[in-house]
Amino acid sequence: MSNRRPGRAAVTGIGVVAPNGLGTDAYGKSVGEGLDVLDLISREGCEQMPLRVAGEVRAFDPAALIEEKFLVQTDRFSHFAMAAAALALDDAGLGGDPAEPFGIGVVTAAGSGGGEFGQRELQKLWGQGSKFVGPYQSIAWFYAASTGQISIRGGFKGPCGVVASDEAGGLDSLAHAARAVRRGTDVMVVGAAEAPLAPYSMVCQLGYPELSTVDDPARAYRPFTEKACGFVPAEGGALLVVEDEERARERGVPVRATVAGHAATFTGASRWAESREGLARAIRGALDEAGCAPEEIDVVFADAMGVPEADRAEALAIADALGAHGTRVPVTAPKTGFGRAYCAAPVLDTVAAVLAMEHGRVPPTPHVFDICHDLDLVMSRARPAELRTALVLSRGLMGSNAALVVRRGDDSAR
């Protein structure tokens, strides 16, 4: 840990493994163009499931990115996380063995854990017997597996943890990392990745009334419209490198953004009308921590549940917290083009916000053309804009609400 006086928490590295792009550049291009990659689920064993449409990561070869010794003991969600972490560290100029391992920590958020690995080993248990169950069953499914494997693989010995606070945990993990940096930790590797499309994992999701079971990819996920019928899940995620801003400048690396403010509340499972007040309070809390006036928010990345009552609550929460500015500020939900990846969804939104600020354009919201709420939703194509401050929103199916304020770094876009 450093002896320097802690300053602002700066984002210096980004790594993405998403349905619409592997790597930050590919993801940013797809989001900026409003690329739609939602499709019928192709995973084996899912053919008869009522859940028909999702955002799959189809061009991902874990063996090309991760050593065999890690592959055999980890689930697909950890493969995504490890690959994204390596990309983020390279982006931040921190690849290779760490000079100060106790100065680097890891925190991830997780919602579904290692369902594919767990299903495979349970099938062995019931089909062949206990002697055929592998020893890694005890760890691969666990929520903390990605944090552990990233830290082991990288040799990181700083503060590590896992956030299990619903989908909003993706934003909570970023706040956790930023506060660790402000307390003196040099670097935090932070984010989330999910792999909820194995048959067992899908069965677990079918109890969510908010899940869309429409079999037409073009109609399955249309938040803020009269045709809203739920959300479409996705796999993949993103990891970021967050470090002390002064340290980053001493290293000579660009500061891509700063994590300025965060707040979280809880209003209960599927109580969407009540989430209006909870989300509004989270927004106000994030603005207060950031020292940010409502008028300073240049773009809002919406949670976009896709459930009429939830969408209405979110639109009203934005108006409650931002006042008149809430109906004027550009709002977007690029996830409608590739799916809502549970805990990873708001982290991918945060990446999209950083890229939007770098490139001066608000990305569009695919599939949405006719909204029924008083929002300035960016729809058909990206909108050029001078963006310095972004607000990212997230809510969880179990009732968590979170808001994050991110400010543009001082460096120009790459």
PDB file of N, CA and C in Angstrom, residues 166-167 208-211 230-231 267-279 303-317 340 394-401:
ATOM      1  N   ASP A 166     -27.270  -8.459  -5.237  1.00  0.00           N
ATOM      2  CA  ASP A 166     -28.233  -8.353  -6.320  1.00  0.00           C
ATOM      3  C   ASP A 166     -27.557  -7.747  -7.557  1.00  0.00           C
ATOM      4  N   GLU A 167     -28.314  -7.516  -8.622  1.00  0.00           N
ATOM      5  CA  GLU A 167     -27.715  -6.959  -9.832  1.00  0.00           C
ATOM      6  C   GLU A 167     -27.035  -5.621  -9.586  1.00  0.00           C
ATOM      7  N   TYR A 208     -38.464 -15.849 -12.191  1.00  0.00           N
ATOM      8  CA  TYR A 208     -38.542 -14.397 -12.210  1.00  0.00           C
ATOM      9  C   TYR A 208     -39.665 -13.945 -13.140  1.00  0.00           C
ATOM     10  N   PRO A 209     -40.712 -13.298 -12.624  1.00  0.00           N
ATOM     11  CA  PRO A 209     -41.783 -12.833 -13.510  1.00  0.00           C
ATOM     12  C   PRO A 209     -41.317 -11.732 -14.456  1.00  0.00           C
ATOM     13  N   GLU A 210     -40.187 -11.096 -14.150  1.00  0.00           N
ATOM     14  CA  GLU A 210     -39.673 -10.018 -14.993  1.00  0.00           C
ATOM     15  C   GLU A 210     -38.947 -10.528 -16.233  1.00  0.00           C
ATOM     16  N   LEU A 211     -38.681 -11.818 -16.310  1.00  0.00           N
ATOM     17  CA  LEU A 211     -37.939 -12.389 -17.425  1.00  0.00           C
ATOM     18  C   LEU A 211     -38.810 -12.449 -18.680  1.00  0.00           C
ATOM     19  N   GLY A 230     -40.590  -7.474 -20.295  1.00  0.00           N
ATOM     20  CA  GLY A 230     -39.556  -8.075 -19.473  1.00  0.00           C
ATOM     21  C   GLY A 230     -38.172  -7.864 -20.055  1.00  0.00           C
ATOM     22  N   PHE A 231     -37.175  -8.412 -19.365  1.00  0.00           N
ATOM     23  CA  PHE A 231     -35.799  -8.245 -19.820  1.00  0.00           C
ATOM     24  C   PHE A 231     -35.264  -9.540 -20.423  1.00  0.00           C
ATOM     25  N   THR A 267     -35.351  -1.771  -1.480  1.00  0.00           N
ATOM     26  CA  THR A 267     -36.804  -1.581  -1.394  1.00  0.00           C
ATOM     27  C   THR A 267     -37.607  -2.871  -1.527  1.00  0.00           C
ATOM     28  N   GLY A 268     -36.951  -4.030  -1.622  1.00  0.00           N
ATOM     29  CA  GLY A 268     -37.678  -5.287  -1.610  1.00  0.00           C
ATOM     30  C   GLY A 268     -37.890  -5.893  -2.978  1.00  0.00           C
ATOM     31  N   ALA A 269     -37.986  -7.211  -3.002  1.00  0.00           N
ATOM     32  CA  ALA A 269     -38.084  -7.970  -4.242  1.00  0.00           C
ATOM     33  C   ALA A 269     -39.329  -7.615  -5.035  1.00  0.00           C
ATOM     34  N   SER A 270     -39.116  -7.257  -6.300  1.00  0.00           N
ATOM     35  CA  SER A 270     -40.190  -6.983  -7.256  1.00  0.00           C
ATOM     36  C   SER A 270     -41.176  -5.905  -6.810  1.00  0.00           C
ATOM     37  N   ARG A 271     -40.786  -5.085  -5.866  1.00  0.00           N
ATOM     38  CA  ARG A 271     -41.635  -3.971  -5.437  1.00  0.00           C
ATOM     39  C   ARG A 271     -41.283  -2.744  -6.275  1.00  0.00           C
ATOM     40  N   TRP A 272     -41.683  -2.800  -7.527  1.00  0.00           N
ATOM     41  CA  TRP A 272     -41.189  -1.811  -8.481  1.00  0.00           C
ATOM     42  C   TRP A 272     -41.724  -0.415  -8.214  1.00  0.00           C
ATOM     43  N   ALA A 273     -42.948  -0.303  -7.764  1.00  0.00           N
ATOM     44  CA  ALA A 273     -43.467   1.021  -7.444  1.00  0.00           C
ATOM     45  C   ALA A 273     -42.641   1.666  -6.332  1.00  0.00           C
ATOM     46  N   GLU A 274     -42.241   0.862  -5.335  1.00  0.00           N
ATOM     47  CA  GLU A 274     -41.433   1.373  -4.241  1.00  0.00           C
ATOM     48  C   GLU A 274     -40.007   1.684  -4.675  1.00  0.00           C
ATOM     49  N   SER A 275     -39.560   1.065  -5.771  1.00  0.00           N
ATOM     50  CA  SER A 275     -38.207   1.340  -6.228  1.00  0.00           C
ATOM     51  C   SER A 275     -38.050   2.772  -6.726  1.00  0.00           C
ATOM     52  N   ARG A 276     -39.179   3.430  -7.001  1.00  0.00           N
ATOM     53  CA  ARG A 276     -39.109   4.841  -7.389  1.00  0.00           C
ATOM     54  C   ARG A 276     -38.400   5.653  -6.307  1.00  0.00           C
ATOM     55  N   GLU A 277     -38.866   5.530  -5.073  1.00  0.00           N
ATOM     56  CA  GLU A 277     -38.267   6.299  -3.990  1.00  0.00           C
ATOM     57  C   GLU A 277     -36.855   5.811  -3.697  1.00  0.00           C
ATOM     58  N   GLY A 278     -36.669   4.486  -3.718  1.00  0.00           N
ATOM     59  CA  GLY A 278     -35.350   3.939  -3.417  1.00  0.00           C
ATOM     60  C   GLY A 278     -34.302   4.364  -4.420  1.00  0.00           C
ATOM     61  N   LEU A 279     -34.657   4.322  -5.698  1.00  0.00           N
ATOM     62  CA  LEU A 279     -33.695   4.710  -6.728  1.00  0.00           C
ATOM     63  C   LEU A 279     -33.432   6.207  -6.680  1.00  0.00           C
ATOM     64  N   ASP A 303     -31.320   1.668 -15.918  1.00  0.00           N
ATOM     65  CA  ASP A 303     -31.420   0.259 -15.540  1.00  0.00           C
ATOM     66  C   ASP A 303     -32.231  -0.517 -16.575  1.00  0.00           C
ATOM     67  N   ALA A 304     -33.345   0.052 -17.033  1.00  0.00           N
ATOM     68  CA  ALA A 304     -34.131  -0.512 -18.151  1.00  0.00           C
ATOM     69  C   ALA A 304     -34.559  -1.952 -17.909  1.00  0.00           C
ATOM     70  N   MET A 305     -35.378  -2.149 -16.881  1.00  0.00           N
ATOM     71  CA  MET A 305     -35.850  -3.487 -16.550  1.00  0.00           C
ATOM     72  C   MET A 305     -36.728  -4.084 -17.648  1.00  0.00           C
ATOM     73  N   GLY A 306     -37.489  -3.243 -18.339  1.00  0.00           N
ATOM     74  CA  GLY A 306     -38.366  -3.767 -19.382  1.00  0.00           C
ATOM     75  C   GLY A 306     -39.717  -4.232 -18.874  1.00  0.00           C
ATOM     76  N   VAL A 307     -40.016  -3.948 -17.615  1.00  0.00           N
ATOM     77  CA  VAL A 307     -41.313  -4.257 -17.008  1.00  0.00           C
ATOM     78  C   VAL A 307     -42.055  -2.933 -16.847  1.00  0.00           C
ATOM     79  N   PRO A 308     -43.296  -2.821 -17.350  1.00  0.00           N
ATOM     80  CA  PRO A 308     -43.979  -1.525 -17.345  1.00  0.00           C
ATOM     81  C   PRO A 308     -43.938  -0.795 -16.006  1.00  0.00           C
ATOM     82  N   GLU A 309     -44.261  -1.482 -14.911  1.00  0.00           N
ATOM     83  CA  GLU A 309     -44.265  -0.826 -13.605  1.00  0.00           C
ATOM     84  C   GLU A 309     -42.859  -0.390 -13.196  1.00  0.00           C
ATOM     85  N   ALA A 310     -41.867  -1.213 -13.505  1.00  0.00           N
ATOM     86  CA  ALA A 310     -40.490  -0.874 -13.162  1.00  0.00           C
ATOM     87  C   ALA A 310     -39.974   0.280 -14.012  1.00  0.00           C
ATOM     88  N   ASP A 311     -40.323   0.279 -15.299  1.00  0.00           N
ATOM     89  CA  ASP A 311     -39.893   1.362 -16.175  1.00  0.00           C
ATOM     90  C   ASP A 311     -40.500   2.693 -15.730  1.00  0.00           C
ATOM     91  N   ARG A 312     -41.769   2.649 -15.370  1.00  0.00           N
ATOM     92  CA  ARG A 312     -42.430   3.874 -14.903  1.00  0.00           C
ATOM     93  C   ARG A 312     -41.749   4.385 -13.633  1.00  0.00           C
ATOM     94  N   ALA A 313     -41.433   3.478 -12.712  1.00  0.00           N
ATOM     95  CA  ALA A 313     -40.774   3.881 -11.464  1.00  0.00           C
ATOM     96  C   ALA A 313     -39.413   4.498 -11.740  1.00  0.00           C
ATOM     97  N   GLU A 314     -38.678   3.941 -12.689  1.00  0.00           N
ATOM     98  CA  GLU A 314     -37.357   4.496 -12.998  1.00  0.00           C
ATOM     99  C   GLU A 314     -37.462   5.884 -13.614  1.00  0.00           C
ATOM    100  N   ALA A 315     -38.382   6.052 -14.562  1.00  0.00           N
ATOM    101  CA  ALA A 315     -38.569   7.365 -15.180  1.00  0.00           C
ATOM    102  C   ALA A 315     -38.950   8.408 -14.137  1.00  0.00           C
ATOM    103  N   LEU A 316     -39.827   8.034 -13.213  1.00  0.00           N
ATOM    104  CA  LEU A 316     -40.241   8.959 -12.168  1.00  0.00           C
ATOM    105  C   LEU A 316     -39.100   9.240 -11.176  1.00  0.00           C
ATOM    106  N   ALA A 317     -38.284   8.221 -10.901  1.00  0.00           N
ATOM    107  CA  ALA A 317     -37.152   8.412  -9.994  1.00  0.00           C
ATOM    108  C   ALA A 317     -36.141   9.396 -10.579  1.00  0.00           C
ATOM    109  N   ARG A 340     -29.271  -8.130 -20.691  1.00  0.00           N
ATOM    110  CA  ARG A 340     -29.042  -7.608 -19.332  1.00  0.00           C
ATOM    111  C   ARG A 340     -28.316  -8.675 -18.524  1.00  0.00           C
ATOM    112  N   SER A 394     -28.863   1.176 -11.541  1.00  0.00           N
ATOM    113  CA  SER A 394     -29.080  -0.270 -11.525  1.00  0.00           C
ATOM    114  C   SER A 394     -30.048  -0.640 -10.408  1.00  0.00           C
ATOM    115  N   ARG A 395     -30.882  -1.621 -10.710  1.00  0.00           N
ATOM    116  CA  ARG A 395     -31.764  -2.206  -9.697  1.00  0.00           C
ATOM    117  C   ARG A 395     -31.694  -3.724  -9.823  1.00  0.00           C
ATOM    118  N   GLY A 396     -31.936  -4.399  -8.709  1.00  0.00           N
ATOM    119  CA  GLY A 396     -31.910  -5.848  -8.721  1.00  0.00           C
ATOM    120  C   GLY A 396     -33.289  -6.443  -8.531  1.00  0.00           C
ATOM    121  N   LEU A 397     -33.442  -7.663  -8.979  1.00  0.00           N
ATOM    122  CA  LEU A 397     -34.721  -8.352  -8.858  1.00  0.00           C
ATOM    123  C   LEU A 397     -35.111  -8.574  -7.401  1.00  0.00           C
ATOM    124  N   MET A 398     -34.131  -8.623  -6.524  1.00  0.00           N
ATOM    125  CA  MET A 398     -34.406  -8.831  -5.111  1.00  0.00           C
ATOM    126  C   MET A 398     -34.573  -7.532  -4.336  1.00  0.00           C
ATOM    127  N   GLY A 399     -34.437  -6.375  -5.016  1.00  0.00           N
ATOM    128  CA  GLY A 399     -34.781  -5.122  -4.361  1.00  0.00           C
ATOM    129  C   GLY A 399     -33.683  -4.111  -4.133  1.00  0.00           C
ATOM    130  N   SER A 400     -32.451  -4.409  -4.561  1.00  0.00           N
ATOM    131  CA  SER A 400     -31.364  -3.450  -4.389  1.00  0.00           C
ATOM    132  C   SER A 400     -31.431  -2.366  -5.459  1.00  0.00           C
ATOM    133  N   ASN A 401     -31.046  -1.146  -5.077  1.00  0.00           N
ATOM    134  CA  ASN A 401     -30.983  -0.016  -6.010  1.00  0.00           C
ATOM    135  C   ASN A 401     -29.630   0.652  -5.826  1.00  0.00           C
TER     136      ASN A 401
END
